[in-house]
Amino acid sequence: MLDSPDAVRFIVVAVSIFGPRRIAQELMSIDSGTEQFLQSFNEIMIPWCLKEFRPSTAARLDLLLALLDDECSEEQWNTIISYLVNGEKVGVFSGTMDRDHMPVLAILMEKVRERTRKSVHQPDSSENNFQHELLDLAALSVVRAFPPLGDSDARFLCAVLGGGSGDDKISFISRKTMILIFEEVLRRLMTFIMDSTFAWVQDVCSLLFSGGSYSDWKLDSCDNVLERAYFALDILNGSFFCLNTIDAESDLVQGMFAAIFIIDWEFSWANSEDKLEEEQIEKIEARLPFCEAVHCFHLKISDQFSKGFGVNSRKRLGITLVQSIKCIMFMDNRFESDDFISSCCQWALDIFEFSCRDQVEEQLLLEQFLSKNDSFPLWVMPDRKGARLKTENVSHHAPKNTKFIALVDKLISTIGFDRVVAGVISEASSASIKDPLTDLAINQSDYARPWLAAEILCTWKWFNGNVLHFFLPSFLGYVKKGDYGFADSILNILLDGALVHGAGSGLNLLWQASLNELEAVEEPFLRALLSLLYAFFQDSVWGTEKAISLFKLLLDKLYIADAANLNCLRILPSIMNALVEPLSTEFEDSTDDQSAPYSQSELHTVTVDWLKRAVSFPPLSSWQTGEDMEEWLQLVISCFPVKVKGRMQGIKPERRVSPMERAVLYELFQKQRQSASAVVNKLPLVQKLLSELMVISVA
């Protein structure tokens, strides 16, 4: 009769009413003394309740727990655990836990947990301490056991760990054992990752754990990687909030979350990649169900993570994950498809959403994402003042950072130039921060990244993208909203860089160059500077006032004492090619008088001075390579752009030319033409300069 679950449940109700000893007296015909009660409990009730798994097992375990008496519950619990866990075997070798007892032990610990959760909210309850050394040994034995693994194994571990919900904070094992269990979980997840078909998955795992506490782990591949991985996920799924308890073990907690993200990334990439070999497809199909299970787990924990874990945990995890994305970008060229870079962009956005509460935290995480390494940035370094030029020699043709720049460009196109480059924090996001110290930090901090804009402009081209068609439109669109100071910061960086390198452009200075012609400029800073000038002046973002201020700045830099600054002299002709048109507007609209405008224009005054300097040089026919006469003549030519109609018919100047300019230009032309007739210098550059001088003189 007592084998019936209903009969056992009836006795449980009776125990709750009359107490353990009274019912034990009636059932087993014993006295009320403690010694006889314990003897009958140990010799009769424990074997009967804990025998092999049966339909009535759950009810019997309820009865066993109901018979725990406040005066001797510790001794009773010790006997129960000692009956189920053989202490002489379980602590010697891994996996020596008696498998027959595992289903019963798992259900028992689940019932203990439920009993504990109910009583913990009752202030008058004196709940028993269910921790036991043998439970620790049993848990370690189970988690280290070799497959096959049963459902009861994971259920037991989750029951002793706790953490199945945010309010389930009681664990029946020590913190040390808990850490060892989760280390084994991490080991199994890492083993699964390192067994991936995709080399980038293996690489990012190696990089992620290379500098941590677990870098010396040996991950041996085996035939049951999948079964072990499922077991690890079952434990995480059932005890997620335990990670809060061991939050101080930052490497361990971050490692497990990072492993979840990497497996989820593999899942999304495996579903999108269609260029796979037959062997890869077979292995991926075997791994995909587990990857999908991890993906579902990832979705489930996203909200729970932000609510249940502290700010520091989220920040550390975010940094770990964005650095792993960055590592992928700087690996070898095996992963250079546009689809892969797009996937990395989406993964980065997922990280921002997962670990950032607001835009302030997003900006701090972006700072980590854009932090320097050996390959990035190549041209401009961020510093406290905004930017600092890099002095190392860098190849102009094959920079290593183009794949990462492609990723940054995709982020810009997805979430906006304002957030990624300008570092803008919306007022709504700022208002959501209640901490006055945080408010102060927001007001005093500037997340603007003019150095990043300069770096992208200098990079010029990247995988499936370039400055002209991708970055500049976003940049222009942002500045048009009113942040002209940000554009000025970038202009100053690029001008400083161009002055440091002091290289010519190679552009045809006879007419105003177009943006598409800038491809011919090899020096990155000058090319970037010219792209900025042409785009901003042609799109009327900047006008005459800006052109005048930049012109005056360049005049100040043209001379060092009485000597010409050769670096400035070399870049000035191509810059003037961009500035002449907006500078000419100054006097063309001012008056209809034929003499007054020229006297008011600094462009005309300075151009006359440059012409007189060119006239003072010896004839080109006697010029030798190495003299600065070339730069001065190019500067003069750049000040007189022409426009041509038809086949060299109707050559006209692009701007008004003052009488004084005409006179000195004619004098220069006459001098060079007469000398060229007398002696022919066969240097190609000389012939080119003479031809260009003739064209502007005729115009």
PDB file of C-alpha atoms in Angstrom, residues 484-485 487-489 491-492 533 536-537 541-552 579 582-583:
ATOM      1  CA  TYR A 484      31.633  73.235 -38.171  1.00  0.00           C
ATOM      2  CA  GLY A 485      34.141  73.097 -35.336  1.00  0.00           C
ATOM      3  CA  ALA A 487      35.330  69.832 -39.482  1.00  0.00           C
ATOM      4  CA  ASP A 488      37.898  72.491 -38.537  1.00  0.00           C
ATOM      5  CA  SER A 489      39.624  70.032 -36.204  1.00  0.00           C
ATOM      6  CA  LEU A 491      41.201  70.196 -41.412  1.00  0.00           C
ATOM      7  CA  ASN A 492      43.951  71.183 -38.960  1.00  0.00           C
ATOM      8  CA  LEU A 533      38.599  71.180 -49.486  1.00  0.00           C
ATOM      9  CA  PHE A 536      33.275  71.262 -48.659  1.00  0.00           C
ATOM     10  CA  PHE A 537      33.737  74.242 -50.995  1.00  0.00           C
ATOM     11  CA  VAL A 541      29.544  73.891 -46.635  1.00  0.00           C
ATOM     12  CA  TRP A 542      32.448  76.324 -46.495  1.00  0.00           C
ATOM     13  CA  GLY A 543      32.456  79.695 -48.245  1.00  0.00           C
ATOM     14  CA  THR A 544      34.642  82.699 -48.900  1.00  0.00           C
ATOM     15  CA  GLU A 545      35.259  83.464 -45.242  1.00  0.00           C
ATOM     16  CA  LYS A 546      36.713  80.001 -44.645  1.00  0.00           C
ATOM     17  CA  ALA A 547      38.822  80.230 -47.802  1.00  0.00           C
ATOM     18  CA  ILE A 548      40.289  83.572 -46.669  1.00  0.00           C
ATOM     19  CA  SER A 549      41.166  82.298 -43.179  1.00  0.00           C
ATOM     20  CA  LEU A 550      42.855  79.194 -44.610  1.00  0.00           C
ATOM     21  CA  PHE A 551      44.692  81.301 -47.196  1.00  0.00           C
ATOM     22  CA  LYS A 552      46.071  83.582 -44.482  1.00  0.00           C
ATOM     23  CA  LEU A 579      40.969  77.837 -52.963  1.00  0.00           C
ATOM     24  CA  PRO A 582      36.046  80.632 -53.319  1.00  0.00           C
ATOM     25  CA  LEU A 583      38.694  83.360 -52.869  1.00  0.00           C
TER      26      LEU A 583
END
